[in-house]
Short mmCIF file of C-alpha atoms in Angstrom, two decimals:
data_model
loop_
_atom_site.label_atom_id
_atom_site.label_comp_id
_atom_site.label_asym_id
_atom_site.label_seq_id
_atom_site.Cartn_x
_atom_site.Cartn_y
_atom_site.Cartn_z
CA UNK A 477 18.31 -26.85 16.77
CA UNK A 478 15.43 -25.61 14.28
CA UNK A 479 14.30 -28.59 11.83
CA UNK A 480 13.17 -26.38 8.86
CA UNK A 481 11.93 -28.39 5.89
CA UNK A 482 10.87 -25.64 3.61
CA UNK A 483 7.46 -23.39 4.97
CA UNK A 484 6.24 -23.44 1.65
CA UNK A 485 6.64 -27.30 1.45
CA UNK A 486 3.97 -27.19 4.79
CA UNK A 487 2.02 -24.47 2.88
CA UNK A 488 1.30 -26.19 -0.29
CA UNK A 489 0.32 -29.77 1.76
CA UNK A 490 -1.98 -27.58 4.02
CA UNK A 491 -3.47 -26.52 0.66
CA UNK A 492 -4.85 -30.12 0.28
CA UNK A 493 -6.83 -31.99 3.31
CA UNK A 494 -6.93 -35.72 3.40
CA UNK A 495 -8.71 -38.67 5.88
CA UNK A 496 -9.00 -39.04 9.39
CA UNK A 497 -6.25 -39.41 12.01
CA UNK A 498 -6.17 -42.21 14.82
CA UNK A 499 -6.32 -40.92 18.88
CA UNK A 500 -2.95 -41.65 18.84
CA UNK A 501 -2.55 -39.10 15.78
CA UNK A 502 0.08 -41.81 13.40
CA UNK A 503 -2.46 -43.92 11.85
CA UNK A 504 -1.43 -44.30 8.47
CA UNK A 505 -4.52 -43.87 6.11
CA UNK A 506 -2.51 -45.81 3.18
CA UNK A 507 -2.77 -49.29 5.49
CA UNK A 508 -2.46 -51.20 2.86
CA UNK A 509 -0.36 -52.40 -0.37
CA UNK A 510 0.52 -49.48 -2.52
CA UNK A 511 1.78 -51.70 -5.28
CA UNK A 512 -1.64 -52.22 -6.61
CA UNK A 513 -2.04 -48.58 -7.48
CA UNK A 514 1.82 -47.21 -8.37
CA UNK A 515 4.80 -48.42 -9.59
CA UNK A 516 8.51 -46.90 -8.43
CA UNK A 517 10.91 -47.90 -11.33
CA UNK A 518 14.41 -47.00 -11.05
CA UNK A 519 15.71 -43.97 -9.87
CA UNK A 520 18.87 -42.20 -9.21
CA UNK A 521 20.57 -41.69 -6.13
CA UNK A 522 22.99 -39.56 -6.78
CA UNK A 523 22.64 -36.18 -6.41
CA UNK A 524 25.21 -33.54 -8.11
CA UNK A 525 25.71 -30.60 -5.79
CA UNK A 526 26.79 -28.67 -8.94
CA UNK A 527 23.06 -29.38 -10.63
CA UNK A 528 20.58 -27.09 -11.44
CA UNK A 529 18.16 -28.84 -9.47
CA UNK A 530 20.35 -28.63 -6.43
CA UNK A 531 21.35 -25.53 -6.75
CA UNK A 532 17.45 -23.85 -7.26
CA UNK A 533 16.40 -26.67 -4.07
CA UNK A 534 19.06 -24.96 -1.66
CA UNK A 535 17.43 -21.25 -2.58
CA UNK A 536 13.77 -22.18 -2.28
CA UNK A 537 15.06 -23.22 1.84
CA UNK A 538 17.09 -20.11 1.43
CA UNK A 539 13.97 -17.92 0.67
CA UNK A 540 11.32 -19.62 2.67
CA UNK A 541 14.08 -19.06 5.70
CA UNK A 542 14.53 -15.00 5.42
CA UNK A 543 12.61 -14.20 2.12
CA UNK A 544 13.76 -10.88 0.67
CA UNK A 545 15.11 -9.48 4.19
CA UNK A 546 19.49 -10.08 3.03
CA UNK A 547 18.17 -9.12 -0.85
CA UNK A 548 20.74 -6.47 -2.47
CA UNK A 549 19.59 -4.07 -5.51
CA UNK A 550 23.16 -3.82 -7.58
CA UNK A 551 23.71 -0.56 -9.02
CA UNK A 552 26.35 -2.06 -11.20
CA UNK A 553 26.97 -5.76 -11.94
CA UNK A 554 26.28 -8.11 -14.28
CA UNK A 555 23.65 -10.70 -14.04
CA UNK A 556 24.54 -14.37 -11.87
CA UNK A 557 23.01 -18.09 -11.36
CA UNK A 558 20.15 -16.63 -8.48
CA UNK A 559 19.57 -13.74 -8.97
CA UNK A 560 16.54 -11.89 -9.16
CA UNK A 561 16.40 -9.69 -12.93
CA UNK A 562 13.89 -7.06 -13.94
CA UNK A 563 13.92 -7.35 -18.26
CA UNK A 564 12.36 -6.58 -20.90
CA UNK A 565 12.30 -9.07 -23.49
CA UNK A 566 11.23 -8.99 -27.20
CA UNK A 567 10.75 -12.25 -29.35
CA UNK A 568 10.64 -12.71 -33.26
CA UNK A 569 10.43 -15.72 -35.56
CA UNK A 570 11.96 -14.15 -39.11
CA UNK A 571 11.60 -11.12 -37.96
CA UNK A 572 8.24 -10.34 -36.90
CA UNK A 573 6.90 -10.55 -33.69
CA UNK A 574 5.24 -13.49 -32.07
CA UNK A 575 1.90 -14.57 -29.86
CA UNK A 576 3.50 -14.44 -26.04
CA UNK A 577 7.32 -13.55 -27.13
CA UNK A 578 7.20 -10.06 -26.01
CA UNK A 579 7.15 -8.40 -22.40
CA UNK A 580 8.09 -5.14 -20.83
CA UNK A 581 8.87 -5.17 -16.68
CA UNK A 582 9.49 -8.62 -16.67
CA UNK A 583 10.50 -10.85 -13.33
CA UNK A 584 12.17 -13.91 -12.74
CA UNK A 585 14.94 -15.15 -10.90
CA UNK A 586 17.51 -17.07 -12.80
CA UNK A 587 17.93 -20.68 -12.28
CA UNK A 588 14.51 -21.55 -11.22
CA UNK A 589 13.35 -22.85 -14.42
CA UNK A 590 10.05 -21.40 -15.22
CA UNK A 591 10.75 -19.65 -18.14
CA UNK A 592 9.89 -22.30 -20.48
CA UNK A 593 12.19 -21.28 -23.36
CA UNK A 594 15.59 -23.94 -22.63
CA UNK A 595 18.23 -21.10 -22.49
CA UNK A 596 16.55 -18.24 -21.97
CA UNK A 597 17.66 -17.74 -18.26
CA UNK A 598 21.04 -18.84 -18.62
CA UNK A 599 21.52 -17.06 -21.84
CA UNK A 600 20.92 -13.75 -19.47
CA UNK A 601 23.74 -14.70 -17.04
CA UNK A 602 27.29 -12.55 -17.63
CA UNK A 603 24.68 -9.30 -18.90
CA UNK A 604 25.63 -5.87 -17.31
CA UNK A 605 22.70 -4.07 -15.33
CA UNK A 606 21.17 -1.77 -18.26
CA UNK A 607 22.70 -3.78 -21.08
CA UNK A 608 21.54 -6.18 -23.95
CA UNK A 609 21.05 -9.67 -25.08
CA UNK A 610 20.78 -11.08 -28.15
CA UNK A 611 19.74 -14.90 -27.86
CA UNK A 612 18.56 -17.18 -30.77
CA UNK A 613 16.72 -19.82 -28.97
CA UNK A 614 14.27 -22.77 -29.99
CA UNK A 615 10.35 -22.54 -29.12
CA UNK A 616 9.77 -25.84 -26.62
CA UNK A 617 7.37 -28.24 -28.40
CA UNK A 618 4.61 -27.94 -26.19
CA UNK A 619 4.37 -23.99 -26.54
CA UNK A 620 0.94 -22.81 -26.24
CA UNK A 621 0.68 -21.61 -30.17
CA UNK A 622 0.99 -25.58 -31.49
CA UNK A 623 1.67 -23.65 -34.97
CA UNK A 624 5.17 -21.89 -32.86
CA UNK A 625 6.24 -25.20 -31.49
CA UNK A 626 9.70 -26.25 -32.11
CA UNK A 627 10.25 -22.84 -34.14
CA UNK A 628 13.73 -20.67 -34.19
CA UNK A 629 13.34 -17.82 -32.14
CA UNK A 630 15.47 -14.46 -31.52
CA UNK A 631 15.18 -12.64 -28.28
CA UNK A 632 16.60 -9.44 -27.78
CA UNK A 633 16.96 -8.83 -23.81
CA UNK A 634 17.61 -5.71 -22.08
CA UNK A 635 18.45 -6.15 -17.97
CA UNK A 636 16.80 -3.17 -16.19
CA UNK A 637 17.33 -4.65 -12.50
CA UNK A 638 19.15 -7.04 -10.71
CA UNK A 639 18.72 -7.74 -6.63
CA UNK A 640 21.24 -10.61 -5.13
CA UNK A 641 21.12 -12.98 -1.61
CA UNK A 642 23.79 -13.14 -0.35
CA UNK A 643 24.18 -15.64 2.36
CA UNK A 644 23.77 -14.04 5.64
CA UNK A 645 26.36 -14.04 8.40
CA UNK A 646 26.38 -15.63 11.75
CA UNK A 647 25.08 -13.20 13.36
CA UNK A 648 21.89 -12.66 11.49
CA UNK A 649 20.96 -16.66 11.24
CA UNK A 650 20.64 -16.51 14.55
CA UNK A 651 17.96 -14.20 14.79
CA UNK A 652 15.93 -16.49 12.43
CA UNK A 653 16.33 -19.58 14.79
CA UNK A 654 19.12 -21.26 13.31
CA UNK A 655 22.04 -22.41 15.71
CA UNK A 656 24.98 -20.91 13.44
CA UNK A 657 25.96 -20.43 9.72
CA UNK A 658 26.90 -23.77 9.57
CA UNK A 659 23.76 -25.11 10.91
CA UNK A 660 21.94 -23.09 8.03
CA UNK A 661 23.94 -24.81 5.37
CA UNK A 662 23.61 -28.19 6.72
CA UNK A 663 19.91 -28.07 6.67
CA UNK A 664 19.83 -26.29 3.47
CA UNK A 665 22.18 -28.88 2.51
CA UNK A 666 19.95 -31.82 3.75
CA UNK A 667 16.86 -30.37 2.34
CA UNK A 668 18.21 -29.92 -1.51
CA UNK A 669 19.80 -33.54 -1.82
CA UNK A 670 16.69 -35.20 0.16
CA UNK A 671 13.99 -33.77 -1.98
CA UNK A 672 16.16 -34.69 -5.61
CA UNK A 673 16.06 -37.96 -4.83
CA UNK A 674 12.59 -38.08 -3.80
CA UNK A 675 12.15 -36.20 -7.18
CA UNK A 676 13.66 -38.35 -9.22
CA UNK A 677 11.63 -41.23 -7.99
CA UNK A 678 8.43 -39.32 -8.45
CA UNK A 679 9.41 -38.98 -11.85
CA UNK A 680 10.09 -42.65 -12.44
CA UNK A 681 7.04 -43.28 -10.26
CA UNK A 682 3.95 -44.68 -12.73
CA UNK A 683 0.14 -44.42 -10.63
CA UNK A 684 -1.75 -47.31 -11.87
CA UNK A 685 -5.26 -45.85 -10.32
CA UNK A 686 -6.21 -44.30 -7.78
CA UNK A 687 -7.30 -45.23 -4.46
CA UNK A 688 -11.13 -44.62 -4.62
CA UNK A 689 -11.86 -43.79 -0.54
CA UNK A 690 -8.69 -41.49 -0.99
CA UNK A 691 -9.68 -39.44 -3.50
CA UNK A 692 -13.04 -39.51 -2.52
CA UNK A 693 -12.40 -37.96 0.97
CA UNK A 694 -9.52 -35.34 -0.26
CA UNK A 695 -12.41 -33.98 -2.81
CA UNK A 696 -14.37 -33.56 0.00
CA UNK A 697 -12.05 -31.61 2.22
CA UNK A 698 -11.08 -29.74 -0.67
CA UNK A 699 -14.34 -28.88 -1.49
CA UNK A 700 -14.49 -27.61 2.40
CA UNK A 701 -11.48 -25.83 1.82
CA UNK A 702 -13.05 -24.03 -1.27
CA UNK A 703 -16.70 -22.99 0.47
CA UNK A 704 -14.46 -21.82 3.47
CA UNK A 705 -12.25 -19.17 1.20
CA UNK A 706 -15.39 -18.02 -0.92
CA UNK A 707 -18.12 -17.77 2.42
CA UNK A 708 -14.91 -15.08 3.99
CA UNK A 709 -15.69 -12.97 0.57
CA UNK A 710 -19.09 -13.19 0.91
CA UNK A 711 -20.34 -16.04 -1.48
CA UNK A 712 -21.50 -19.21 -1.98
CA UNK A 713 -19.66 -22.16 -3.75
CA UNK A 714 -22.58 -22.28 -6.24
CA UNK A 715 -22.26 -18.70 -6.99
CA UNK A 716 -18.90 -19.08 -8.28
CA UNK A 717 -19.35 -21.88 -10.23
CA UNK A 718 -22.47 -19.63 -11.71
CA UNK A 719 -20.07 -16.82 -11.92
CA UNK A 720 -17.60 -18.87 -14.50
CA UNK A 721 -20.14 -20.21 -16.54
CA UNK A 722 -19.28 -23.91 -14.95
CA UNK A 723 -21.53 -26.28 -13.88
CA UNK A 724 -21.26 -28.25 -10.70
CA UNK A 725 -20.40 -31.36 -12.34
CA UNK A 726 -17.43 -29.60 -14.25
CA UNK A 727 -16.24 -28.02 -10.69
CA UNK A 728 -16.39 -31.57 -9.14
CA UNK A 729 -13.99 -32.62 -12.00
CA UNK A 730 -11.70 -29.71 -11.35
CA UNK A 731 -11.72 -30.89 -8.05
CA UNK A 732 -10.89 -34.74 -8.64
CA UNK A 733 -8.28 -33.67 -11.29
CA UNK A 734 -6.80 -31.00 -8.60
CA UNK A 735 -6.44 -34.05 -6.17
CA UNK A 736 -4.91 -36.60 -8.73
CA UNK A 737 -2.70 -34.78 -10.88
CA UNK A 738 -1.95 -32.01 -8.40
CA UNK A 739 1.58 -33.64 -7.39
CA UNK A 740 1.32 -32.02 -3.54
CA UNK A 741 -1.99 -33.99 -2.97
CA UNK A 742 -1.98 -37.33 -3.71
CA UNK A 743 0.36 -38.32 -5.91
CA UNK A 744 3.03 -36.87 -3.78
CA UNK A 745 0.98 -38.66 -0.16
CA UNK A 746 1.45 -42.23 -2.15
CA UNK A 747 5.29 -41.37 -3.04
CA UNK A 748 5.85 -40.53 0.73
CA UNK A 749 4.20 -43.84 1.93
CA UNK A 750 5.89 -45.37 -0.72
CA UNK A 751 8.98 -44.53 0.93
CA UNK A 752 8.03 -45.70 4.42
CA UNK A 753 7.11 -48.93 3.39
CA UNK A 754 9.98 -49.27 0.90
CA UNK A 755 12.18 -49.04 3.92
CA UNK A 756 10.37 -50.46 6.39
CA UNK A 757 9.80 -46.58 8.12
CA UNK A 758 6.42 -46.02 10.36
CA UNK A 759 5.05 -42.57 11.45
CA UNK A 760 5.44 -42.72 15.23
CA UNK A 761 3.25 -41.15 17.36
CA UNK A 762 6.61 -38.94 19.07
CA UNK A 763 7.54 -38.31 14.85
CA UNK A 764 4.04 -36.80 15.18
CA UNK A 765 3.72 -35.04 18.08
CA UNK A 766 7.16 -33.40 17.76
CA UNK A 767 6.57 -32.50 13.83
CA UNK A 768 3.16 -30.64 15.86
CA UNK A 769 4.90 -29.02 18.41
CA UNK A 770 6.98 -27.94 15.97
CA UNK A 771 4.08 -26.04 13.86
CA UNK A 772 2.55 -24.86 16.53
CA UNK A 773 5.73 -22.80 17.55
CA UNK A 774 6.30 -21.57 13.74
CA UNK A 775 2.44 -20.88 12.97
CA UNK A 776 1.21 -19.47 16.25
CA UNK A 777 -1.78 -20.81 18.31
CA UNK A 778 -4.58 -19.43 16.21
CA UNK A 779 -3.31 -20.69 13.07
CA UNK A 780 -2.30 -23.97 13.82
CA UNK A 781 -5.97 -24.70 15.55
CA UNK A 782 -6.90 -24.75 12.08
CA UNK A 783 -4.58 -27.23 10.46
CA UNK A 784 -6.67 -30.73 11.12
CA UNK A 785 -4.74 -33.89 12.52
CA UNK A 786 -4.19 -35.76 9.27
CA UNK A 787 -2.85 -32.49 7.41
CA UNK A 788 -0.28 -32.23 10.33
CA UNK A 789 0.33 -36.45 9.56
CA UNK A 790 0.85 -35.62 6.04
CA UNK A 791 3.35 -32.86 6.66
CA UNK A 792 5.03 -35.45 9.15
CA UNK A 793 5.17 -38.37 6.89
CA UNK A 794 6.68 -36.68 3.77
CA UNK A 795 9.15 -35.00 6.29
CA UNK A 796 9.78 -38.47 6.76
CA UNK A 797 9.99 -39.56 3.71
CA UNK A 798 12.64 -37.10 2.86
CA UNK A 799 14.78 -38.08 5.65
CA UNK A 800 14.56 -41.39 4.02
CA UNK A 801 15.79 -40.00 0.86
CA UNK A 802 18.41 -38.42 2.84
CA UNK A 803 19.46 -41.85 4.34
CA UNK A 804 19.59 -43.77 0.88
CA UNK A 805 21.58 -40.45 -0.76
CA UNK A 806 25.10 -40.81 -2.56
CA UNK A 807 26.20 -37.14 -2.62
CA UNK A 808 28.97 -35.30 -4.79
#
């Protein structure tokens, strides 16, 4: 059976390093009372499998499973919840034009969410491949132009491409690890309602402060992690810094605030032990070894050398964590 919880979940908690492991590689670097520094108020366990947040959760395993290999570019259609659109889009306020309301050869797929206009993406849904869209929308109130905030907008759409996923067949999961069809949808299942409840407690989740010999040490690795990428093009850390017209001191911030606010570093490492000790849960060393084994199988030898013991712990504990969520889940 292949336990898949999202690649590009491991990716992004690669992208930060944190503190030491123990020999036995399950010491638990937050050994102590978490309550001093967060607060988890209440938060819903239901999850909707009709949501939005479900339904964009199940594609993100979808994609970081085969990517674009089952993608189909219609030649006739009209646009649905996932797909992938090509559009040009052009924005007025009373009829002129606006700051950042305007592109040609546009991307997104619908449903994600990260076109920030509410409606935009489903306004698009039910449009023909080469046809139009006329949506009057309202600006969000944090748009970038404060003076366009909260401001009536019209957005005239046109749809110049639209590629579709399809769910593959039995035969072709197979080939990607997976056991059967079924299997796939399980763990795509498992993986969407897991991670919206661990969502919704991160958003009713309040950090007090921060641990100080955290932060301090995740800094430093991702300070390491930084000098690493810029010496393989040639340059120095400093010479960056120089090249932005920063200052050390401002990098160092951009590094604390990448580690505190940045919700796969720590926020996201106390929510995860937050959930272990909420339910009495510890990282056991076979939890660890297995979640390596594991890695080392999807990654490759040379690449997994380079992932250090407490990254692999902090991959294994939030794995955890959302099998937790999993656990305390009422699904519908």
């Amino acid at each position: 059976m292949r336990k898949l919880y999202a690649v590009s979940v491991v990716i992004c908690l690669i992208a930060g390093l944190s503190a030491c492991a123990s020999d036995n590689g399950a010491q638990l670097y937050y050994d102590y009372d978490l309550t001093e520094y967060i607060t988890v108020g209440d938060f819903s366990k239901v999850v909707d499998r009709n949501s939005d947040e479900y339904k964009k959760l199940y594609r993100e395993f979808y994609f970081d499973a085969f990517g674009e290999d089952f993608a189909q570019i219609l030649s006739v259609g009209e646009v649905k919840e996932g797909d992938k659109v090509n559009i040009n889009y052009y924005g007025t306020i009373n009829g002129e034009e606006f700051d950042g309301g305007s592109e040609l050869d546009y991307t997104l797929r619908i449903g994600d969410g990260l076109f920030t206009v509410e409606g935009f993406e489903k306004g698009i849904v039910g449009t023909e491949l080469g046809g139009e869209v006329i949506l009057e929308l309202t600006l969000p109130d944090d748009y970038h132009n404060k003076e366009l905030a909260g401001k009536e907008a019209t957005f005239k759409i046109r749809v110049n491409a639209i590629t579709r996923y399809p769910e593959p067949d039995n035969s072709q999961v197979i080939k990607y690890g997976f056991e059967s069809l079924e299997e796939f949808r399980s763990e795509a299942d498992d993986f969407a309602v897991s991670v919206c409840v661990f969502n919704a407690a991160y958003d009713a989740m309040e950090i007090k402060k921060y641990p100080e010999k955290e932060t301090e040490k995740l800094v430093s690795e991702l300070y390491k992690e930084y000098a690493a990428g810029y010496a393989e093009k040639g340059y120095s850390v400093e010479a960056f810094v120089a090249s932005v017209d920063w200052t050390m001191e401002k990098f160092n911030e951009h590094l604390h605030d990448s580690v505190m606010y940045d919700f796969r570093r720590m926020p996201r490492d106390l929510l995860s032990y937050y959930f272990l000790d909420k339910y009495d849960r510890k990282l056991t060393s076979k939890e660890f070894q297995d979640c390596s084994d594991r890695l080392a199988l999807e990654y490759g030898e040379d690449e997994f050398e380079k992932i250090p013991d407490i990254e692999l712990e902090r991959i294994a504990v939030y794995e955890k964590a959302l099998k937790v969520c999993l656990e305390i889940a009422e699904v519908r």
